[in-house]
XYZ file of C-alpha atoms in Angstrom:
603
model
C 45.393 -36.005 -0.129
C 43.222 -37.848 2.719
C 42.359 -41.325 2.498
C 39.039 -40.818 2.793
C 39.212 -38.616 0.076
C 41.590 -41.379 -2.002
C 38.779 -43.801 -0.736
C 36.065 -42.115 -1.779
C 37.587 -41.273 -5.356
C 38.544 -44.245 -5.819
C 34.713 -45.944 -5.180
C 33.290 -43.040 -7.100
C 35.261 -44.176 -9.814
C 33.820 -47.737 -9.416
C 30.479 -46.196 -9.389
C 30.340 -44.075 -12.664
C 32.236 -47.532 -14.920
C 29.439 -49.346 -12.954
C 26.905 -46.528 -15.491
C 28.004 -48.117 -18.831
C 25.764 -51.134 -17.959
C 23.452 -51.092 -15.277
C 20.856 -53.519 -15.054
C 17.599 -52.044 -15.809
C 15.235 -54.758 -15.065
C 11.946 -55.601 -16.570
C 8.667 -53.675 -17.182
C 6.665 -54.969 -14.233
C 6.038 -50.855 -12.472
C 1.879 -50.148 -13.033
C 4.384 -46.893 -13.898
C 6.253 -48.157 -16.376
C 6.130 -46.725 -20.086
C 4.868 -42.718 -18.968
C 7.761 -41.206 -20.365
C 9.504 -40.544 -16.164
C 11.977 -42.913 -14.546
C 10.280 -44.381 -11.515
C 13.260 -46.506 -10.651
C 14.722 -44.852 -7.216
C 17.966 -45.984 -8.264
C 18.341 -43.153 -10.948
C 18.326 -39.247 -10.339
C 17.986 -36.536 -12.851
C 15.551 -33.975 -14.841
C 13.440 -37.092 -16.291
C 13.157 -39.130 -12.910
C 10.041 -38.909 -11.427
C 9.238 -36.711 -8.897
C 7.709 -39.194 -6.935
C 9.564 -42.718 -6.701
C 9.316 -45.749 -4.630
C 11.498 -48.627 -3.413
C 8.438 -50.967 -5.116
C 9.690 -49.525 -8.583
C 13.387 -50.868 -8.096
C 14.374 -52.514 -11.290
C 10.684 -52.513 -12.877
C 10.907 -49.344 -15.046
C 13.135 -50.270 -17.720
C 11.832 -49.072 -20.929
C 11.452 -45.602 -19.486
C 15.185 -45.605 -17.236
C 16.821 -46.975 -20.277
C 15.586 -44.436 -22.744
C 16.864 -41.488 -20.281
C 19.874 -42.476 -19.222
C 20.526 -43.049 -23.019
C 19.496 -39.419 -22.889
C 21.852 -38.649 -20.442
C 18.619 -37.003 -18.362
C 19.208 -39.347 -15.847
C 21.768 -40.846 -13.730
C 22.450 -44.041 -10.928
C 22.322 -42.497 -7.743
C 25.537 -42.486 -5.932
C 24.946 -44.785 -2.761
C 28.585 -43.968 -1.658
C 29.528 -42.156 1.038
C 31.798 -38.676 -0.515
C 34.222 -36.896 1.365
C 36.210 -34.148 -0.423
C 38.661 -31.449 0.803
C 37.752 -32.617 3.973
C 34.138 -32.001 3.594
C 31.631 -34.515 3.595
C 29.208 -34.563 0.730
C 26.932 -37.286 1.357
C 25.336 -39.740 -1.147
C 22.771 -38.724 -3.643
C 19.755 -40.399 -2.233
C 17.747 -36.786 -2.056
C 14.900 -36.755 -4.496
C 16.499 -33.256 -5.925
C 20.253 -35.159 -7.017
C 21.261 -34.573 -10.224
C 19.184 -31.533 -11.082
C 22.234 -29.528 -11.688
C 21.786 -27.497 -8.216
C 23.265 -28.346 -4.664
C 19.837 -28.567 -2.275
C 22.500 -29.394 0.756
C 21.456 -26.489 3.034
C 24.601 -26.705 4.890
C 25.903 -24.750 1.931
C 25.265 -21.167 0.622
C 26.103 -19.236 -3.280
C 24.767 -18.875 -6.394
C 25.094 -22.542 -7.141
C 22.394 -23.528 -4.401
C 18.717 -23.956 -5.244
C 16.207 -21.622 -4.415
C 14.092 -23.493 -1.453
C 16.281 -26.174 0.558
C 15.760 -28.639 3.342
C 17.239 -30.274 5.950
C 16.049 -33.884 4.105
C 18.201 -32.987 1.477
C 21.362 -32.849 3.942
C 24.587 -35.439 3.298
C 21.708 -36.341 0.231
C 22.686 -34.344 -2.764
C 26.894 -35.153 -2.973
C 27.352 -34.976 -6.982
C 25.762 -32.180 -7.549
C 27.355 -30.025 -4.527
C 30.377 -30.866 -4.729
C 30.425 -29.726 -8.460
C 29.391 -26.350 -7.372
C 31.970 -26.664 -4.190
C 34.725 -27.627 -6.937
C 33.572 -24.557 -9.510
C 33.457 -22.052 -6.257
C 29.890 -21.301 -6.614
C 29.169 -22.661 -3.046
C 30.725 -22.476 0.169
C 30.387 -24.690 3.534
C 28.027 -21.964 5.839
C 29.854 -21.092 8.791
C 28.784 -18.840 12.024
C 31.506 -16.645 14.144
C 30.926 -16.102 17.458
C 34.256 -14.421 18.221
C 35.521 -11.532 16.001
C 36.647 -12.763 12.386
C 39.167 -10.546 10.390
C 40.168 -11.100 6.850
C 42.259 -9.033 4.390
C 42.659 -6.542 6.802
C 38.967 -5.963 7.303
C 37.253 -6.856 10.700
C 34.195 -8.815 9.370
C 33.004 -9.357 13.253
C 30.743 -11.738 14.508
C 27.035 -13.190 13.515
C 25.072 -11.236 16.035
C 22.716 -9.712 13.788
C 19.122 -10.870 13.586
C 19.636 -10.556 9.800
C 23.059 -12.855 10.093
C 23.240 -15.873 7.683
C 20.432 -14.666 5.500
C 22.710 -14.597 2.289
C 22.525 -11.026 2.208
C 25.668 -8.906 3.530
C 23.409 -6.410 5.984
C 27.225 -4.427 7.126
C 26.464 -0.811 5.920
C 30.318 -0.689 5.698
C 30.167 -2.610 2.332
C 28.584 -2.321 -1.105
C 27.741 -4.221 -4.327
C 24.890 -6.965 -5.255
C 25.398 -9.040 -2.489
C 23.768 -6.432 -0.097
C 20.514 -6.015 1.404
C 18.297 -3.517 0.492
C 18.131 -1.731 4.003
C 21.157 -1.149 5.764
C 21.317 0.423 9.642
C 24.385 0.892 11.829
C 23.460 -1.823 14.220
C 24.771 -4.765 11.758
C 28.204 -3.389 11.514
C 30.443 -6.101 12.259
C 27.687 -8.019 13.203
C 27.416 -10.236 9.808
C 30.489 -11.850 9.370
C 29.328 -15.216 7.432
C 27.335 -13.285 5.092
C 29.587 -10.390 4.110
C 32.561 -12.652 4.400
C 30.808 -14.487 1.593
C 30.549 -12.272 -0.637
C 33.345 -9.951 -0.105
C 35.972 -13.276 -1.346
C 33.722 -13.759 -4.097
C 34.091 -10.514 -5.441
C 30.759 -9.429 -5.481
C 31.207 -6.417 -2.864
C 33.550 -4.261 -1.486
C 34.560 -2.035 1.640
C 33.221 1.903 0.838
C 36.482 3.425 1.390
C 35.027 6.707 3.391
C 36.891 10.133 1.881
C 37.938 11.863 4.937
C 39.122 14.937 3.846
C 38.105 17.708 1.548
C 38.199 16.277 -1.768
C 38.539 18.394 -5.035
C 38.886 17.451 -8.849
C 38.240 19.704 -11.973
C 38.165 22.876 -9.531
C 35.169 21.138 -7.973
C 34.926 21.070 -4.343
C 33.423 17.707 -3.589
C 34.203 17.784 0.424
C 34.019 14.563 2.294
C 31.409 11.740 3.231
C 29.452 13.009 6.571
C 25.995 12.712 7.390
C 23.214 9.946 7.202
C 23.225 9.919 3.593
C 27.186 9.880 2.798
C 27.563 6.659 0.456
C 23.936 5.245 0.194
C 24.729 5.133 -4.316
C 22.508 8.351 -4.560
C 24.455 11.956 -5.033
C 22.720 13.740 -1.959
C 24.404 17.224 -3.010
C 21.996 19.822 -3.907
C 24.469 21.669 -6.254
C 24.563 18.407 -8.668
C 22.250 17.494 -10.907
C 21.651 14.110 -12.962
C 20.061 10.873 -13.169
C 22.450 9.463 -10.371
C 20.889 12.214 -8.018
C 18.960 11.396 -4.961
C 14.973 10.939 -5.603
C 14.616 14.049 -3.305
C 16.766 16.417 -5.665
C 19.294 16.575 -3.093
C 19.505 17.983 0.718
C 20.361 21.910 1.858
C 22.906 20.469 4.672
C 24.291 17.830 1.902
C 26.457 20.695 0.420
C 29.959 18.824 0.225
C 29.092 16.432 2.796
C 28.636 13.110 0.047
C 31.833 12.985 -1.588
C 32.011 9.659 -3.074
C 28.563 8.984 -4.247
C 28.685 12.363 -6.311
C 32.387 12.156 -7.028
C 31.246 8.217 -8.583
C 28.343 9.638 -10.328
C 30.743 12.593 -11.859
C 33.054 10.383 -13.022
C 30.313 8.282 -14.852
C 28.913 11.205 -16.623
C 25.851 10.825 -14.505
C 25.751 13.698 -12.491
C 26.305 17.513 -13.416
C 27.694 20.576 -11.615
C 24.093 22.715 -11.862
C 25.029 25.913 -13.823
C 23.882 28.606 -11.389
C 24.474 27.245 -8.366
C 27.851 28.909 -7.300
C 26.612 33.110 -7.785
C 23.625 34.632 -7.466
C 22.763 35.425 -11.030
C 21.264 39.536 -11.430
C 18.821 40.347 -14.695
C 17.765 43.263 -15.470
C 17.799 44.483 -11.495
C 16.153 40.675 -10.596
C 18.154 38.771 -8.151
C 17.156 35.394 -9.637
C 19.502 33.652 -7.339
C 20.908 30.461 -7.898
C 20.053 26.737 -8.827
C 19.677 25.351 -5.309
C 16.066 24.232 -6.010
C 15.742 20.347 -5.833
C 13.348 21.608 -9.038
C 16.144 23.490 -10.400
C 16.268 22.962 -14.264
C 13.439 21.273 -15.358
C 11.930 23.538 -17.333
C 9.457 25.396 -15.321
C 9.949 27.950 -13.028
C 9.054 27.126 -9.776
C 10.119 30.979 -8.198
C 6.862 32.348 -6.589
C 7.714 35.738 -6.978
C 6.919 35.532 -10.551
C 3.611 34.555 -12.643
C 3.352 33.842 -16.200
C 3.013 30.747 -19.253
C 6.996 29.754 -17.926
C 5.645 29.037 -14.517
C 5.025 25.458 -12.907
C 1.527 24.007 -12.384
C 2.506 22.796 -8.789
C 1.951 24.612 -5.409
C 4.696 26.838 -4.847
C 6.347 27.697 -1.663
C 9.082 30.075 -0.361
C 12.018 27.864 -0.183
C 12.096 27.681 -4.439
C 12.225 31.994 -4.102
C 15.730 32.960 -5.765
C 16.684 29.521 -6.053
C 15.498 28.426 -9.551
C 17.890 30.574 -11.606
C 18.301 29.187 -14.437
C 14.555 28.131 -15.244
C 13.485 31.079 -14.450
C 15.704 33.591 -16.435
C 15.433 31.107 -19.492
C 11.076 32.028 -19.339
C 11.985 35.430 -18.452
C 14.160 36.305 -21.589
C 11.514 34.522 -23.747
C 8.562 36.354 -22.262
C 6.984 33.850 -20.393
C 7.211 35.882 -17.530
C 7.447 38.890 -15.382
C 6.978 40.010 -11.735
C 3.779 39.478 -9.621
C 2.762 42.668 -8.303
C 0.383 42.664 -5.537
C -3.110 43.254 -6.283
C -4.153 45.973 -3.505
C -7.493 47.831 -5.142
C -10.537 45.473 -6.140
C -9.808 43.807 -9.698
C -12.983 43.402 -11.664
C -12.524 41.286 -14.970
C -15.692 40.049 -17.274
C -18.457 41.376 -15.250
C -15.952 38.826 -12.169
C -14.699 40.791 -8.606
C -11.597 39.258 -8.654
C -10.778 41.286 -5.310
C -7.518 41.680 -3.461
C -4.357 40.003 -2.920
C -5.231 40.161 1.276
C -5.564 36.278 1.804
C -2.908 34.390 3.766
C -2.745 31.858 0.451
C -2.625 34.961 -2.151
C 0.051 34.421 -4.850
C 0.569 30.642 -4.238
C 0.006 29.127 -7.562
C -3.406 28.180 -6.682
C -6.808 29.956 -6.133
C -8.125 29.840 -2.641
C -11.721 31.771 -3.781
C -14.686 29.072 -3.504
C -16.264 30.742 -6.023
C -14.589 29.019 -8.466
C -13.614 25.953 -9.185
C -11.489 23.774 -11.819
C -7.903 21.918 -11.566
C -6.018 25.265 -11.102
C -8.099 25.352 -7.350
C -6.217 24.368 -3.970
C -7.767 21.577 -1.916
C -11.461 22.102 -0.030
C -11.925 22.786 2.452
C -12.064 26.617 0.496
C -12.577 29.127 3.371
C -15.120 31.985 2.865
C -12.419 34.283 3.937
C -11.292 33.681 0.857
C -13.919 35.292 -1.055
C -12.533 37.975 -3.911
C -8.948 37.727 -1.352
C -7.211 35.947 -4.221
C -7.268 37.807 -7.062
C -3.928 37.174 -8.734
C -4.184 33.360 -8.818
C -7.313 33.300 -9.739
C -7.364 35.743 -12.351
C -3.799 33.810 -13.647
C -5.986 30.503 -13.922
C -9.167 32.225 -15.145
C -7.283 33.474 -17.827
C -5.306 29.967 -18.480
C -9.132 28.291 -18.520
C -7.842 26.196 -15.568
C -10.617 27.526 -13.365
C -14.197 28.579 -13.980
C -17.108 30.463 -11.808
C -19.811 28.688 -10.113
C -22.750 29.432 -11.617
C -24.817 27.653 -8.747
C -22.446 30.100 -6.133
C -24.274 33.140 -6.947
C -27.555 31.688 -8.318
C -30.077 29.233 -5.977
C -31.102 26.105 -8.319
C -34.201 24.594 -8.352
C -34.949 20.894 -9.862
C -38.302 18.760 -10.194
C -39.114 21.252 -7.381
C -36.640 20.492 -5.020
C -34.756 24.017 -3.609
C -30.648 22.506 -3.607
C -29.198 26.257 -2.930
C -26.036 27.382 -3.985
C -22.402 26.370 -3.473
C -21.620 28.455 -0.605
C -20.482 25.107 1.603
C -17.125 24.412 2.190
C -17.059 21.277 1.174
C -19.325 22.343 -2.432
C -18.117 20.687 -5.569
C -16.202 17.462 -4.082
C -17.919 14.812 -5.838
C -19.838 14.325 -2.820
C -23.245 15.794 -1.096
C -23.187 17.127 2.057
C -26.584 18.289 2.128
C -28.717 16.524 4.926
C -31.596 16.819 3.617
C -30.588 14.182 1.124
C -30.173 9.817 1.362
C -28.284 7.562 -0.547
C -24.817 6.771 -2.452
C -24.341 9.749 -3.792
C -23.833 11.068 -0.509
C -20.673 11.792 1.678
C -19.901 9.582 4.902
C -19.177 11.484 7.391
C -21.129 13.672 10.149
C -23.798 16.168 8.250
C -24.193 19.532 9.766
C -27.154 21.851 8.971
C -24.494 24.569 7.712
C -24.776 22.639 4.706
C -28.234 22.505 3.859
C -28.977 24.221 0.709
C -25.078 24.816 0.803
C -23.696 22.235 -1.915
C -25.675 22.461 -5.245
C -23.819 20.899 -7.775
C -22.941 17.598 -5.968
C -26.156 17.341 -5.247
C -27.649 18.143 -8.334
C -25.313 15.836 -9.816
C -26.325 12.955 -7.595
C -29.349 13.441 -8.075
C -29.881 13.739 -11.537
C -28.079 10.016 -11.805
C -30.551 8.441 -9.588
C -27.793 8.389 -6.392
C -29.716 9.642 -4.371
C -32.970 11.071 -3.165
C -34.760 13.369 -0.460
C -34.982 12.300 2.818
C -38.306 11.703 3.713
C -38.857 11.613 7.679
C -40.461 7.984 8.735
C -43.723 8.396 10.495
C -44.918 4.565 10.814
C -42.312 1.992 12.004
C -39.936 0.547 9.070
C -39.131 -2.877 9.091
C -35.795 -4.169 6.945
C -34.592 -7.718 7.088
C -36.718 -8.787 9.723
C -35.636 -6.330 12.132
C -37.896 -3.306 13.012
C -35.809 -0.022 12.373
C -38.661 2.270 14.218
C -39.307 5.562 13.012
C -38.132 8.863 13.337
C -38.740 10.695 16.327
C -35.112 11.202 18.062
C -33.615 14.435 18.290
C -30.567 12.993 16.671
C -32.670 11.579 13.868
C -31.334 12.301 10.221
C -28.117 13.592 11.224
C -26.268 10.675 9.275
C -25.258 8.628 12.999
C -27.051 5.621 14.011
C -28.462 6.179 17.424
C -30.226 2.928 18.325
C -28.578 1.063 20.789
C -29.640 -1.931 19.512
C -27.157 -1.605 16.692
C -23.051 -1.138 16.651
C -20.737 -0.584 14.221
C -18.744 2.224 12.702
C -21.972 4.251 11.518
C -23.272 4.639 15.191
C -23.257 7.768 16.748
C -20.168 8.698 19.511
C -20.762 8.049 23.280
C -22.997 5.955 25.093
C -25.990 5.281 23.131
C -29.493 6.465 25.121
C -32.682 4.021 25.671
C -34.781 7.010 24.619
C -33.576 6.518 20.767
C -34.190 2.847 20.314
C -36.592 2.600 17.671
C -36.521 5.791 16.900
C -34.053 6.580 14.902
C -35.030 4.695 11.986
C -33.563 6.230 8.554
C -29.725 6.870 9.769
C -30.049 2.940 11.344
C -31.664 1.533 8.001
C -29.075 3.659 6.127
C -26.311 2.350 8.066
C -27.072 -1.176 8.023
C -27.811 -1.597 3.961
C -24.021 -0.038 3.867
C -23.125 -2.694 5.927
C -21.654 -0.183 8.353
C -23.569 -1.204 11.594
C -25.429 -4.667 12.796
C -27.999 -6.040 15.463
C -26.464 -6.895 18.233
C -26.509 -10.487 18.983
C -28.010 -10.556 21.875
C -30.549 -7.979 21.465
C -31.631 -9.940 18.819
C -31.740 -13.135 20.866
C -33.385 -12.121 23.794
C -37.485 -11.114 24.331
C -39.841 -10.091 26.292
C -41.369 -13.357 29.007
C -44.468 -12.934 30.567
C -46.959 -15.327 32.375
C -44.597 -17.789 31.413
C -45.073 -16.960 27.604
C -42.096 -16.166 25.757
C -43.433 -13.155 23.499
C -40.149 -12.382 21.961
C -39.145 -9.472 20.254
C -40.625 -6.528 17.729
C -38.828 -7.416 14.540
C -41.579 -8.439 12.799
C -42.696 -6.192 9.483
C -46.393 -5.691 11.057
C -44.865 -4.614 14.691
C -45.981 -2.076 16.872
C -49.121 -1.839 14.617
C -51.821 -2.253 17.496
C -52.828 -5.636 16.458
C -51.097 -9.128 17.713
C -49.679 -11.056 14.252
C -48.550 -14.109 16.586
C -50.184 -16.700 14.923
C -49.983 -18.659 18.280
C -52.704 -16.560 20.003
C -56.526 -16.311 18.646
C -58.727 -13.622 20.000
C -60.147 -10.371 19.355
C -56.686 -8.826 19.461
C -55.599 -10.361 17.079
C -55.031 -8.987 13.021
C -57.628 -10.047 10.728
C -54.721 -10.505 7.777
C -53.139 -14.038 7.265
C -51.081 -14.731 10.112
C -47.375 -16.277 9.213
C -44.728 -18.506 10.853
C -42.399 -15.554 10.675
C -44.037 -13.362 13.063
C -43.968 -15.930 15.677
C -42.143 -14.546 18.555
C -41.747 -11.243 16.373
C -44.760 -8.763 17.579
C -44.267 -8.657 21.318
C -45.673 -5.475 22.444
C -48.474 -5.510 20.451
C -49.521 -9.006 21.816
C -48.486 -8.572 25.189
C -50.476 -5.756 25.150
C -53.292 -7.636 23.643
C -53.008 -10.834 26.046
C -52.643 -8.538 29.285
C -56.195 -7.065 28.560
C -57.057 -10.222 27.315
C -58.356 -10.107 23.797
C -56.134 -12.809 23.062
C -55.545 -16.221 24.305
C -52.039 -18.750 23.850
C -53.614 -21.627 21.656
C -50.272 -23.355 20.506
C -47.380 -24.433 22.614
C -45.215 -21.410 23.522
């Protein structure tokens, strides 16, 4: 033993016989009698959080009670060394709360949040942790550390000292969460750690073909190979990988699945080693990462026993056992290609001719209902998918469009059918149409009369309403919106150069549109999806020395000056406001230049 640890023992002693019978003082603190200890000298769960040197000996009432309580204790002013470690004094404002705040330390016995005040500041309480092994001193290697056989490395990573192993060559509940190759042997301190404490352990790689039970695990190989998760596809279990397992995984994760095995957590899927034959099927086997759950997921078959997902063609012969299991009960049988039209309740079903037939889903956009695939619906499709959506007819999944075959009319307004594309999406893509209930991006004219039902819809629930074209200039906000004359008006783009955001039309915005434009800009703007620029806004027209200013007020463009700083025969015989100062430029400009109108306040 050191002297300095003798020393230090020895005045520690001196300190805690000193606690029988400290002298609390008097009652003098403007913080004396709240129920906290606001004398500096003690530490623990009912000191204050907040104490001053003023305090000293002037809380006694309150310091008495708690140390009584044993919720607090003196501070230790003396210096502690122990196994050669220096501890400190517990002057920290965190000492005696049962947890080491020292950050040059590191476990489970450390606080959450430290800080570097708290350093050589918080000695009982960390070196009762460094005593009971839940901390350690932190340490850094900067030349290649090996312990127990294992080369831990060096602290290179950018994750090192993080108190989390990040070495994908361990595992256990000291690890990270995400573990890459780069941090091998590159986190020494942190892996170190928590490899003596038990809490992980070196993966111990199986290297050659493996076997128990007459089950050919193989070895560990590939990206996968002991990430916890069985990545072989002929297992199946709750200790599987989310994915269901990978093709090229086949006997190439030996120790997860072997682990998972052995815990009862993983199964050997039934079908997986032959080919299984029924009457003159070749059902295949259980490679499917949808393999036994139920539902057959072979798209070569139709029926009740079938899944509700899209299908494709790497489930065909490899769903065995699901399969067979709705095939014996008659749940299902063979689809058979529909090659002559199909006709069903007054419906042409069709043909099986489109590239989508016998998917699990119908492709016809003359229907509509959850067993549909996702718009856009092509018109190719068009009685080219009979099987599905017979299948779903049948299962009620799907119904016709009544407003496909038959133009509606409402409060005299012709919406068409729902021969668009894009028909039946919750949305109106009809351009004809304005407001909430209508879809945000670019409107063509193929869609005009093309979407019924959405619009309908929309309509009926006040969210929306026919476009009407503006013929006299609209004014919004203060700002003059125009009207519509562009070419590009209505199309659902904000032309206007005077505007920007993400509602204005692509490319360089032309002169010719400004002002004219009005209902896509007014649109746009209410939706918050385009502003005035600044400066366009600013800025005016200066003649003769006369600032006229811009045309944003509501009266505009309207052939008769609303300036109230002019007088004169140009001017509009309504009463004149302090808002359309500066805001009816060309139509006073136009006034003053052929001089009906005269400046009569200062400009």
């Amino acid at each position: 033993m050191t002297l300095a640890l003798v020393t230090s023992l020895c005045l520690a002693g001196e300190s805690v016989s000193a606690q029988d019978s400290p002298d609390f003082g008097d009652n003098t603190s403007r913080f004396a009698n709240d129920g906290e200890c606001d004398d500096p000298r003690f530490a623990g769960p009912d000191a204050s959080s907040f104490q001053s040197r003023r305090n000293e000996g002037h809380d006694a009432e309150d310091c008495q009670a708690a140390f009584e309580d044993g919720t607090v204790f003196l501070r230790n002013t003396i210096f502690v060394t122990y196994d050669g470690v220096e501890f400190g004094t517990d002057s920290g404002r965190f000492a005696h709360d049962d947890e080491c705040d020292d950050p040059r330390f590191r476990g489970r016995g450390m606080a959450t949040y430290t800080q570097d005040e708290n350093i050589l500041a918080d000695s009982t309480d960390c070196m009762a942790a460094f005593q009971a092994g839940t901390i350690a001193l932190r340490t850094s290697f900067d030349e290649p550390y090996t312990f127990d056989g294992i080369n831990f490395g060096i602290d290179s990573s950018e994750w090192a000292n993080d108190d989390e192993c990040d070495d994908p060559r361990f595992q256990g509940t000291g690890m990270a969460q995400f573990l890459n190759e780069e941090n091998i042997e590159a986190d020494a301190s942190d892996c170190l750690f928590y490899y003596r404490n038990g809490t992980i352990s070196l993966i111990v790689e199986i290297e050659e073909p493996y076997s128990q039970e007459g089950i050919l695990f193989g070895i560990d190989e590939g990206p996968f190979a002991n990430d916890g998760e069985c990545d072989d596809p002929r297992f199946v279990g709750p200790d599987m990988s989310l994915i269901g397992g990978l093709s090229d995984a086949v006997e190439k994760d030996a120790s997860d699945c072997l682990a998972g095995y052995e815990a009862g957590r993983i199964f050997l899927r039934r079908a997986y080693i032959a080919p299984r034959m029924v009457a003159g099927v070749n059902f295949g086997d259980d490679s499917s990462p949808y393999a036994n759950d139920d539902e057959c997921d072979d798209r070569r078959f139709i029926g009740d026993g079938m899944t509700r997902v899209l299908l494709t063609d790497a489930n065909i012969m490899a769903d065995a056992s699901d399969c067979i299991a709705a095939w014996m009960s008659g749940e299902l049988e063979l689809r058979t290609p529909i090659t002559e039209p199909l006709k069903f309740e007054t419906i042409t079903f069709g043909v099986d001719s489109s590239d989508f037939a016998n998917d699990n889903e119908c492709d016809d956009p003359r229907f509509q209902g959850l067993g549909m695939a996702s718009p856009p619906l092509e018109q190719s499709n068009i009685e080219a998918d009979a099987t599905d959506c017979l299948t779903a007819y049948q299962q009620d999944r799907i119904t016709i469009r009544n407003a496909y075959f038959s133009p509606v009319t409402y409060n005299g307004i012709d919406f068409g059918d729902d021969s668009g594309v894009w028909s039946n999406d919750g949305e109106c893509d009809d351009r004809r149409f304005i407001g909430e209930g209508m879809t945000q991006v670019l409107l063509t004219d193929e869609h005009i009369r093309a979407d019924a039902s959405d619009c309908l819809a929309a309509y009926q629930e006040d969210r929306l309403e026919l476009r009407e074209e503006i013929t006299r200039p609209r004014h919004y906000d203060g700002i003059n919106f125009g009207i519509d004359t562009s070419v590009f008006a209505n199309d659902n783009e904000c032309d206007d150069p005077r505007f920007e955001g993400e509602a204005m039309a692509e490319g360089e915005p032309l002169d010719e549109n400004k002002k004219a434009d009005a209902t896509d800009c007014l649109n746009a703007y209410q939706q918050g999806r385009v502003t005035l620029i600044s400066q366009a806004a600013a800025s005016g027209t200066l003649y003769d020395g006369i600032l006229f200013g811009v045309d944003n007020g509501r009266w505009a463009e309207d052939g008769e000056c609303d300036d109230p700083r002019f007088e004169g025969d140009g001017m509009s015989t309504t009463v004149l406001l302090d808002s359309d100062i500066r805001n009816d430029a060309t139509d006073c400009l136009a006034a003053y230049q052929d001089g009906t109108i005269t400046l009569i306040r200062p400009n």
